[in-house]
XYZ file of C-alpha atoms in Angstrom:
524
model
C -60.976 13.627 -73.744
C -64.403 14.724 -72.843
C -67.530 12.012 -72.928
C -71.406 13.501 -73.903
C -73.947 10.683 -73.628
C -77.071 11.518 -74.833
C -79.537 10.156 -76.987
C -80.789 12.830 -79.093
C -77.805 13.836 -81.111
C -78.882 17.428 -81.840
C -78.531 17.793 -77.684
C -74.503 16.107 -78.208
C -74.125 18.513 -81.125
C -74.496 21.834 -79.083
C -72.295 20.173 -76.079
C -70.074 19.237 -78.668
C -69.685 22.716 -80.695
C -69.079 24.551 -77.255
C -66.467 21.797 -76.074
C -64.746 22.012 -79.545
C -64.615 25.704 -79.403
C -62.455 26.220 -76.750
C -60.149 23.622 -78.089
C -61.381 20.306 -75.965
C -61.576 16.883 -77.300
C -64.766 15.304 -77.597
C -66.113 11.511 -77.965
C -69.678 10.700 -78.039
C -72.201 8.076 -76.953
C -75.940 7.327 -78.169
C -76.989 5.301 -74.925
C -75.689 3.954 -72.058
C -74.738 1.034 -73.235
C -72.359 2.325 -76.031
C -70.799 4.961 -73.341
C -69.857 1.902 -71.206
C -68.518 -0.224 -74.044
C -66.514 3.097 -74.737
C -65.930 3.918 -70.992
C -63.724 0.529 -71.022
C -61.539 1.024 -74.250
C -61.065 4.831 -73.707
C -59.886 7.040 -70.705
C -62.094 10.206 -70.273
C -61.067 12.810 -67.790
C -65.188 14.391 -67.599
C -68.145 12.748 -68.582
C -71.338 14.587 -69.429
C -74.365 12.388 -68.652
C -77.883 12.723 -69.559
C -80.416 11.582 -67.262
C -83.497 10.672 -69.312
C -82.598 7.544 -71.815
C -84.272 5.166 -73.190
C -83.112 1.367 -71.985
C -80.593 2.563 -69.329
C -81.084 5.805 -67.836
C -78.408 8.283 -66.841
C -78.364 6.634 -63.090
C -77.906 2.875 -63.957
C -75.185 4.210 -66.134
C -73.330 6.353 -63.444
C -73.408 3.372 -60.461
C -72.230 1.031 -63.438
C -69.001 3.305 -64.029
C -68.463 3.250 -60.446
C -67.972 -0.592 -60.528
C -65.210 -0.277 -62.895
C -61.653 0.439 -61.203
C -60.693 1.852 -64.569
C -63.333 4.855 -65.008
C -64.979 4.872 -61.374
C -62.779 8.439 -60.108
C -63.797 10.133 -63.355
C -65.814 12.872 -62.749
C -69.804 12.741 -64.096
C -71.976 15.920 -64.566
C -75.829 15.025 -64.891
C -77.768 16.993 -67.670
C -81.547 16.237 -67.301
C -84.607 18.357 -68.679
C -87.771 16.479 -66.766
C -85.697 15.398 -63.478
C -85.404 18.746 -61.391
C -86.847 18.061 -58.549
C -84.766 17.630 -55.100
C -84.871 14.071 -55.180
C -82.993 13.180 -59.062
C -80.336 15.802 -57.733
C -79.948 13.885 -54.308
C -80.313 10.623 -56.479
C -77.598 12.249 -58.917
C -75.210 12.760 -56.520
C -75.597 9.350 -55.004
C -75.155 7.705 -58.493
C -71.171 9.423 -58.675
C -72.191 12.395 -60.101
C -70.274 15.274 -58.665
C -72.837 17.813 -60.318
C -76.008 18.148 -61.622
C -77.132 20.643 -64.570
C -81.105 21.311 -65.709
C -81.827 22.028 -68.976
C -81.437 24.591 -70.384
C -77.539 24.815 -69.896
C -76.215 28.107 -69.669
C -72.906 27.431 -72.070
C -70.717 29.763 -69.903
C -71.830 27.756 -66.716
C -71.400 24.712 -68.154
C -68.061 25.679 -69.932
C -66.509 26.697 -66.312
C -67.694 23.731 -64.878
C -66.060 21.367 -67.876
C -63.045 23.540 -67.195
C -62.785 23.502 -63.192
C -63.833 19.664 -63.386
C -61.373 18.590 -65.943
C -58.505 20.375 -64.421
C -59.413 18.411 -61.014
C -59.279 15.445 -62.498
C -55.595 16.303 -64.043
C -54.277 17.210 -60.908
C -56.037 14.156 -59.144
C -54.416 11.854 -61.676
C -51.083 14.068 -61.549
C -50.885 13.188 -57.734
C -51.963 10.069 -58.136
C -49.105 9.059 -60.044
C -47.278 11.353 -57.653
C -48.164 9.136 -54.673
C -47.256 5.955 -57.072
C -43.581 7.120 -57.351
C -43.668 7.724 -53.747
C -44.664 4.744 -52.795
C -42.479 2.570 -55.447
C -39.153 4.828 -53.968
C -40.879 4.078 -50.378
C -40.372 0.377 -51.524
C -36.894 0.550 -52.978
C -35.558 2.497 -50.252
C -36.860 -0.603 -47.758
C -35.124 -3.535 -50.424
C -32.156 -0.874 -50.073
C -32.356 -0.352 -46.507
C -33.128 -3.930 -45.954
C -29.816 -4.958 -48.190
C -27.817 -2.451 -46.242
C -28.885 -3.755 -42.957
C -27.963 -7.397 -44.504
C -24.708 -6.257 -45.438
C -23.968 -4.683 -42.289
C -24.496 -7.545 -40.497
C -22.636 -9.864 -42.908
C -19.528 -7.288 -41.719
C -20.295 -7.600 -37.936
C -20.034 -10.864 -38.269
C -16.816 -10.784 -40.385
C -14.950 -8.656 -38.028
C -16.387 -10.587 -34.953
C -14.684 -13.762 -35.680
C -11.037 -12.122 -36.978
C -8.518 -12.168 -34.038
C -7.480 -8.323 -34.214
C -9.090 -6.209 -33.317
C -11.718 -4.494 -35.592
C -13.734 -1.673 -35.874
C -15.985 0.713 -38.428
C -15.836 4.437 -38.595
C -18.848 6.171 -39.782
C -17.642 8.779 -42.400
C -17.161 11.604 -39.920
C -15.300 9.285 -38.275
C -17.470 8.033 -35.117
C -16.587 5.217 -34.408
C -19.909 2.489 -35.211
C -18.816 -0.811 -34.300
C -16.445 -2.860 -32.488
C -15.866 -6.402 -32.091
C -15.603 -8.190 -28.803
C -11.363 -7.750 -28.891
C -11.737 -4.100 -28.531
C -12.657 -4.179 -25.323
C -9.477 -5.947 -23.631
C -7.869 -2.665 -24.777
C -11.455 -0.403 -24.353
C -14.185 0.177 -21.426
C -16.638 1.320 -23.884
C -17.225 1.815 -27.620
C -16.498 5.276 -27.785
C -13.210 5.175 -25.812
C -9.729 4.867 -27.388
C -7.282 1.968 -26.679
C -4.915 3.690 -24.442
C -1.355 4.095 -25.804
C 1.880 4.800 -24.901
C 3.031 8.725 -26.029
C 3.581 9.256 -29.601
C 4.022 12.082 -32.121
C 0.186 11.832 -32.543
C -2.851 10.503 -30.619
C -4.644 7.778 -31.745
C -7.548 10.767 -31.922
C -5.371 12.391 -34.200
C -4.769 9.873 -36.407
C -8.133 8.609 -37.166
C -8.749 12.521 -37.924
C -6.367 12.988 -40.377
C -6.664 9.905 -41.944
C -10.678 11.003 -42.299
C -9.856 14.346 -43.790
C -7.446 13.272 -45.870
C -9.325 10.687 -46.973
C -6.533 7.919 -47.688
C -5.713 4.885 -45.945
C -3.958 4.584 -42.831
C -0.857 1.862 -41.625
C 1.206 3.406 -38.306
C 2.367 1.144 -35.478
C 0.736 1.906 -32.481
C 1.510 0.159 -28.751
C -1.695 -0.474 -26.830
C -2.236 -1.086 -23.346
C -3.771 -4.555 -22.272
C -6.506 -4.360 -19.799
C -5.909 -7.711 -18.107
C -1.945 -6.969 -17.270
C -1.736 -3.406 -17.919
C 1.382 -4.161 -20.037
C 1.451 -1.756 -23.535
C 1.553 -4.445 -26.752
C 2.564 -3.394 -30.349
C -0.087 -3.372 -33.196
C -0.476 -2.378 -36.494
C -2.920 -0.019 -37.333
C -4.328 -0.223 -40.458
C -7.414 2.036 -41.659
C -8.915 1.678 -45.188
C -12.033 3.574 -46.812
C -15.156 1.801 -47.941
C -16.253 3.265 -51.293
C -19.718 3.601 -53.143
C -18.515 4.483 -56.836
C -15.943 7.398 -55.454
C -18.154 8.095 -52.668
C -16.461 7.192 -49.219
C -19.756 5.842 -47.310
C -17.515 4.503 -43.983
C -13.973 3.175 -42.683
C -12.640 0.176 -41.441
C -9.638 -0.284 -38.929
C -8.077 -3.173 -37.571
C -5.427 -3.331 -34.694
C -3.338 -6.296 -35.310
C -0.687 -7.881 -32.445
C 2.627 -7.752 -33.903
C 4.329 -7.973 -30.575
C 5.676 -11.410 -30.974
C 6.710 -10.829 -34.888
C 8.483 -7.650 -33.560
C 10.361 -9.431 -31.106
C 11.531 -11.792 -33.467
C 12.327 -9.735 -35.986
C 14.733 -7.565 -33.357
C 16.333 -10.908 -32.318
C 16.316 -11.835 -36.309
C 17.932 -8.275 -37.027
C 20.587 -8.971 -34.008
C 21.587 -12.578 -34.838
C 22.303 -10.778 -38.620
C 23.972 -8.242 -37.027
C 26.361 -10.603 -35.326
C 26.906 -12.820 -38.016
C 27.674 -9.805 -40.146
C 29.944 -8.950 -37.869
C 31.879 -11.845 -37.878
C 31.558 -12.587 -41.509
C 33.742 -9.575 -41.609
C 36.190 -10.853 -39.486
C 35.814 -13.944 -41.288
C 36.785 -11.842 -44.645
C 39.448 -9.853 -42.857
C 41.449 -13.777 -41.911
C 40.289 -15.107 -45.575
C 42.456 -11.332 -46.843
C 45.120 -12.070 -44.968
C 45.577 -15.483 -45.427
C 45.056 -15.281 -49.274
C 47.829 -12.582 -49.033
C 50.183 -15.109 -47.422
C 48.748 -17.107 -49.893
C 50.151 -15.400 -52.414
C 53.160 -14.172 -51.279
C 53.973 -18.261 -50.707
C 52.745 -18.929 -54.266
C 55.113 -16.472 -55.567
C 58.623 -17.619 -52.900
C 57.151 -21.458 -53.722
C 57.423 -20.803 -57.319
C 60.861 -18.820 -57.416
C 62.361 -21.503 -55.198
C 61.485 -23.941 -57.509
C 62.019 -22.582 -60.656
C 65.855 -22.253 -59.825
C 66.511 -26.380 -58.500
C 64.209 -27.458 -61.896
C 66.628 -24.661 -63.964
C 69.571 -26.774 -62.475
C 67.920 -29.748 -63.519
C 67.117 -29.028 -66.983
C 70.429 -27.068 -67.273
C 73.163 -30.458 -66.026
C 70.630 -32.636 -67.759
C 70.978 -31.250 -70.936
C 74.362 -30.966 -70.436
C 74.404 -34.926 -69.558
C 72.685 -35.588 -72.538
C 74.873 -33.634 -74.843
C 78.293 -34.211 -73.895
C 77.940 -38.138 -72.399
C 75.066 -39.895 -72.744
C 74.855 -39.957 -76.800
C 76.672 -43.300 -76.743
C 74.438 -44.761 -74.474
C 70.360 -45.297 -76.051
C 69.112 -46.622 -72.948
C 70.729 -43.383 -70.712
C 70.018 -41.139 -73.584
C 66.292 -42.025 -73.231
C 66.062 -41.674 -69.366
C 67.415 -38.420 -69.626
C 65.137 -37.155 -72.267
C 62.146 -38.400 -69.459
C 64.213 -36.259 -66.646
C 64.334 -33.183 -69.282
C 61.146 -33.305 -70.255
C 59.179 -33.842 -66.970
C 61.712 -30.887 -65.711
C 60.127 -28.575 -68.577
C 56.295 -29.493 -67.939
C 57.071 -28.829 -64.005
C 58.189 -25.709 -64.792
C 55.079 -24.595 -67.060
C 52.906 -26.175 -64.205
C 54.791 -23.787 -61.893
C 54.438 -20.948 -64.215
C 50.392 -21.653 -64.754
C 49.705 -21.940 -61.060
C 51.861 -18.792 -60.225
C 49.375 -16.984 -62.914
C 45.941 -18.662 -61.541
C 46.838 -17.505 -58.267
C 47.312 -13.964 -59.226
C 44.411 -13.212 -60.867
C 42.591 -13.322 -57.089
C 44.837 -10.118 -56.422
C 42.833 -6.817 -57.141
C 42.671 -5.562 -60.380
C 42.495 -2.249 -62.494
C 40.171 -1.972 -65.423
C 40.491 -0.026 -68.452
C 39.740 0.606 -71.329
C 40.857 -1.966 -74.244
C 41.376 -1.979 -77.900
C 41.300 -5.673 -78.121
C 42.175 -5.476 -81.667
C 45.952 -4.283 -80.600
C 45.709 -7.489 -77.900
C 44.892 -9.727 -80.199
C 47.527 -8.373 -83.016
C 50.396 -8.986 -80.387
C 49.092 -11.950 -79.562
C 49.301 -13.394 -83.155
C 52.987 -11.799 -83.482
C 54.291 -13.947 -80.562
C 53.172 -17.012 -81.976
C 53.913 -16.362 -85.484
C 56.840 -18.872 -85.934
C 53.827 -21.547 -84.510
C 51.306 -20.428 -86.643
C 54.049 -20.528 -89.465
C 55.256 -24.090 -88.878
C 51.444 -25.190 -88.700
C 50.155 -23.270 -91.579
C 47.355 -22.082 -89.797
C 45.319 -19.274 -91.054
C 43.880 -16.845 -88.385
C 41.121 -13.741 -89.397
C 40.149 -11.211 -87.171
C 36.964 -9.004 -87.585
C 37.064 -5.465 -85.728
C 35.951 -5.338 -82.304
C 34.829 -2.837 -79.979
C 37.157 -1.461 -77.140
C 35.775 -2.492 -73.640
C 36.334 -1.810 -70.088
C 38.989 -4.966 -68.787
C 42.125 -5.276 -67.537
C 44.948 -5.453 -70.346
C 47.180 -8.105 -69.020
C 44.333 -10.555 -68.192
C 42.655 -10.816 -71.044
C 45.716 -10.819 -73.007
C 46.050 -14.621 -70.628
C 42.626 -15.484 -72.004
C 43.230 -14.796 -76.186
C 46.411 -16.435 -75.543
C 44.862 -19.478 -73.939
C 42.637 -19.849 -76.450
C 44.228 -19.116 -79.355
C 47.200 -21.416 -78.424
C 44.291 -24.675 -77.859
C 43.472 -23.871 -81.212
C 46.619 -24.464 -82.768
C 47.596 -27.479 -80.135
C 44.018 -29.525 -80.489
C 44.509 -28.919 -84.459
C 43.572 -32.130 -86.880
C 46.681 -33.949 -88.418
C 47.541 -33.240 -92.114
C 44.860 -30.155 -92.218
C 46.087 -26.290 -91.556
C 44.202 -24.395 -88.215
C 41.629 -21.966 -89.045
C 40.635 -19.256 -86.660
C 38.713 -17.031 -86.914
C 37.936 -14.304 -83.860
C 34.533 -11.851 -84.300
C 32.594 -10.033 -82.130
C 29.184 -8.399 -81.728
C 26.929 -5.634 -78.988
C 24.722 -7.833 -77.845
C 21.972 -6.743 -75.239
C 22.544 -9.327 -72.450
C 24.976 -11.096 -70.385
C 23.707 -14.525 -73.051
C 25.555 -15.999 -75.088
C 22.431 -16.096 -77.597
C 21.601 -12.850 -76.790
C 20.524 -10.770 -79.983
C 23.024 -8.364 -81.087
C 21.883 -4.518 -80.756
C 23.599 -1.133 -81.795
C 24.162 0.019 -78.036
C 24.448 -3.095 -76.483
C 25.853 -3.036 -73.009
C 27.482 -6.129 -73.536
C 30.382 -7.800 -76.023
C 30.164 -10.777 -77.497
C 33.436 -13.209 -78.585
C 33.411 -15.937 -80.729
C 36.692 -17.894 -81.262
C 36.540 -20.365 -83.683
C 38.624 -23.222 -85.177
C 38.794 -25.974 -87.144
C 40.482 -28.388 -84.720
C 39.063 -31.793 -82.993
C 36.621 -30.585 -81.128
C 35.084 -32.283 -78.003
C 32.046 -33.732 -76.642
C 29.553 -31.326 -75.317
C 28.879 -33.455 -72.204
C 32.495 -32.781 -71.159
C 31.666 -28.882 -71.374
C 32.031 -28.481 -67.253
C 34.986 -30.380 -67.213
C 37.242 -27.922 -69.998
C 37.171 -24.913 -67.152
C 38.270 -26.542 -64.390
C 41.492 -26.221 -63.217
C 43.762 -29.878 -63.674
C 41.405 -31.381 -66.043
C 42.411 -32.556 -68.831
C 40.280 -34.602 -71.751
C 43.921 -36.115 -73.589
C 46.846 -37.486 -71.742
C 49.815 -35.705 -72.121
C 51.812 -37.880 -74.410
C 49.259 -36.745 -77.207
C 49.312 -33.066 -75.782
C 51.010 -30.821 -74.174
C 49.788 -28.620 -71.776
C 49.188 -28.637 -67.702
C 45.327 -28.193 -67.903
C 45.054 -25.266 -66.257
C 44.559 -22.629 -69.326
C 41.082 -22.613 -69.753
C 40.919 -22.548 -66.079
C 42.553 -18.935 -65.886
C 40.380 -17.665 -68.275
C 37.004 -18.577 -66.985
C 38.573 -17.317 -63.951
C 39.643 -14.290 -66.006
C 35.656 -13.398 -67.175
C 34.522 -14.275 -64.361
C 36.206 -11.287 -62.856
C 35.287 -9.784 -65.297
C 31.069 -10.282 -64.539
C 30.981 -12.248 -68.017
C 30.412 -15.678 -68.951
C 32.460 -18.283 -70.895
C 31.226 -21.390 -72.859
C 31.948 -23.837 -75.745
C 29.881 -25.176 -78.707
C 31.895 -28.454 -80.227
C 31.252 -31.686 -82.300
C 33.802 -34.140 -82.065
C 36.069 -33.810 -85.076
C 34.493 -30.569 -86.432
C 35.969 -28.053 -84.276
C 35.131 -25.686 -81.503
C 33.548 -22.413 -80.602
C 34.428 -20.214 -77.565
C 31.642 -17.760 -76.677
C 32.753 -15.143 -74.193
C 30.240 -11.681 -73.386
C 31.836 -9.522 -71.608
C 30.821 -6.125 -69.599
C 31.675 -3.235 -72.157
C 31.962 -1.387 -68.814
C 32.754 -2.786 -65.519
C 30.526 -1.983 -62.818
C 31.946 0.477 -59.659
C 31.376 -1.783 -56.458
């Protein structure tokens, strides 16, 4: 916007009609006074000043605008009619005025000179605010350089106090700064540690790792300056990152010398004691082959003096004892304790097999469970018990074994049974997910689920440890029979099989065997 300040208005209207025509925009003053008031709300880029005014002449008002930071570099042209001698222009230029037109005005003159004076102006504020950006960047790049130099120094003093030793790479990879453990390996900062040969120099490998532009972690052994004796270290080189710009590395060379050594003697000591926990297995074979093989020559030797027994005994009993109460009943005792030694004998021989090595296969436990049920039908006859069988899947275990375990379980069921009330079994099974017995059951499951349940006289939970292990017993055997050593085989029996056994029981309300078994053995 262009400023006229005149005080006759028909002088303002020519000005104004010229300034208009050529498309500038015009404001207007009457006297001094009102061009100041309007110097200090508006921003002109030209002012066209009279010189003759009443009050405050064109002068006063120039070296006024001057004192005002806001309007003093806009440019004034003087317009005077009376004041053309040498002295108003001097005095013109003096007041701020960077020109000075008499009156009459040529329009064309005074048209060019709107136009060159305005333009100035544009390009002086243009590089004005030019030089402003310049100078704010000027200050952010000193707060920047002035952070970066604070951060770089927060580093140094990082790495100075670690015990490796640690350097920075610039992003060519020069390398920029060392701490004081580099040079027990280094003369100077821009020589290498010396190293014993490798696949690649240590040159090499800060190269690639620069180039490829990815961390670095390589054992490396370094020679010590002080006894000239080559030390392992780890290497390690990582990239310092502004957004995804890499702006430098850091490296560390850390002493693993004594961790190495230990873990060589570490690796050697398990070495050796692998070695002899071989050996160790190799006697344990053996012997539990001996074991066995004396298990099974133990058992037939004394199966055949307790047949004798039981065979003249009964014999005794039958044919000259029946007059006699008192040696009737002591040979009942010798019969009887001759039968439960023999299923001891029989149990033990069958816990001690199962260690033997075993064949798995594939099982329709349905059919084991069916034969099962056919040997003890005249049992399950004279009881009345009633036992129900849902389908289950077929599954990866060895026949004969888990035949022992249904049997075992089964048979319990109708022993432990509640006077004056039938048994009631009942056998189901479910794919379950896990090797839990509250695992949720699932379509493929890799796992089979068992539940065995009866009606019987159940136990106390807290005794739960005590049912699987072998001799244990929670009756006597005057109100059972049995040798304690069932439930015994067949944890034994999953076990082997990578599955778990449990029980859920109330006392007097019956009991629940959970087995989950593998429905396909793992090759070891």
């Amino acid at each position: 916007m262009i400023l006229i300040v005149d005080d006759k208005p028909e002088n303002i209207l020519s000005i104004r009609k010229i300034l208009e025509l050529y498309q500038f925009e015009v404001d207007t003053a009457l006297s001094g006074e009102e061009a100041l008031k309007k110097i200090l709300k508006h921003s002109y880029k030209l002012i066209i000043l009279d010189v003759q005014m009443p009050s405050m002449d064109g002068f006063e008002v120039a070296e006024a605008i001057s004192g005002y930071s806001k309007a003093k570099d806009i440019p004034i042209i003087f317009l005077s009619a009376v004041n053309k001698d040498k002295r108003f222009i001097v005095k013109g230029y003096d007041s701020g005025g960077i020109d000075y037109l008499t009156k009459p005005v040529d329009p064309d003159v005074l048209l060019m000179k709107v136009k060159t004076f305005s333009r100035l102006y544009e390009q002086s504020q243009e590089l004005k605010q030019i030089q402003q950006s310049l100078q704010e960047e000027v200050e952010v790049r000193k707060l920047a350089q002035a952070a970066l130099s604070e951060k770089v120094n927060e580093l140094h003093t990082t790495l100075e106090v670690l015990p490796q030793i640690a350097f920075t790479l610039t992003v060519s990879g020069e390398i920029e700064y060392a701490n004081r453990n580099w040079f027990k390996y280094a003369d100077d900062i821009t020589d290498l540690p010396e190293t014993l040969p490798m696949d690649k120099t240590l040159q090499q490998y800060l190269q690639e790792t620069i180039i490829n532009g990815l961390p670095l972690e390589t054992e490396v052994y370094l020679k010590d300056k002080q006894d000239n004796a080559f030390r392992c270290h780890l290497l390690r080189i990582i990239p310092v990152r502004e957004g995804e710009e890499i702006v430098k590395w850091i490296g560390t060379f850390t002493d693993i010398a004594h961790q190495k050594q230990a873990n060589e003697i570490l690796e050697q000591k398990v070495k050796e004691r692998t070695e002899e926990l071989i050996e160790i297995n190799k006697s344990l074979e053996a012997s539990n082959h001996d074991l066995q093989q004396f298990a099974s020559v133990a058992s037939h030797d004394l199966k055949e003096p307790l047949r004798k027994i039981q065979l003249f005994g009964a014999i005794l009993r039958d044919r000259f004892l029946k007059m006699d109460p008192n040696a009737m009943s002591y040979m009942e005792r010798i019969v009887g304790s001759s039968e439960r030694m023999a299923r001891l004998i029989n149990d033990l021989l069958s816990y001690s097999r199962l260690s033997v090595a075993s064949i798995y296969e594939v099982t329709d436990l349905n059919i084991v469970v069916e034969e099962i049920i056919s040997d003890l039908e005249l049992t399950i006859s004279e009881t009345r018990a009633v036992v129900s069988v849902e389908k289950m899947p077929p599954i990866e275990v060895v026949p004969g074994q888990i035949r022992q375990v249904f049997q075992n379980i089964i048979s319990n069921a109708l022993k432990f049974s509640k006077k004056d009330t039938p048994p009631e079994i009942s056998i189901s099974a479910a794919l379950v997910a896990d090797n839990h017995a509250d695992s949720p059951p699932v379509a493929d499951g890799s796992y089979c689920r068992i539940i065995i349940q009866d009606n019987g006289i159940g136990f106390n939970e807290k005794y739960l440890s005590k049912i699987f292990t072998i001799f244990q017993r929670l009756h006597t055997a005057d109100m059972y029979e049995g040798t304690g050593i069932g439930l015994a085989i067949a944890k034994k029996v999953i076990d082997k099989h990578q599955g778990i056994i449990t029980a859920r029981s109330t006392e007097g309300e019956g009991t629940a065997f959970v087995i989950v078994l593998p429905v396909s053995q793992s090759k070891k």
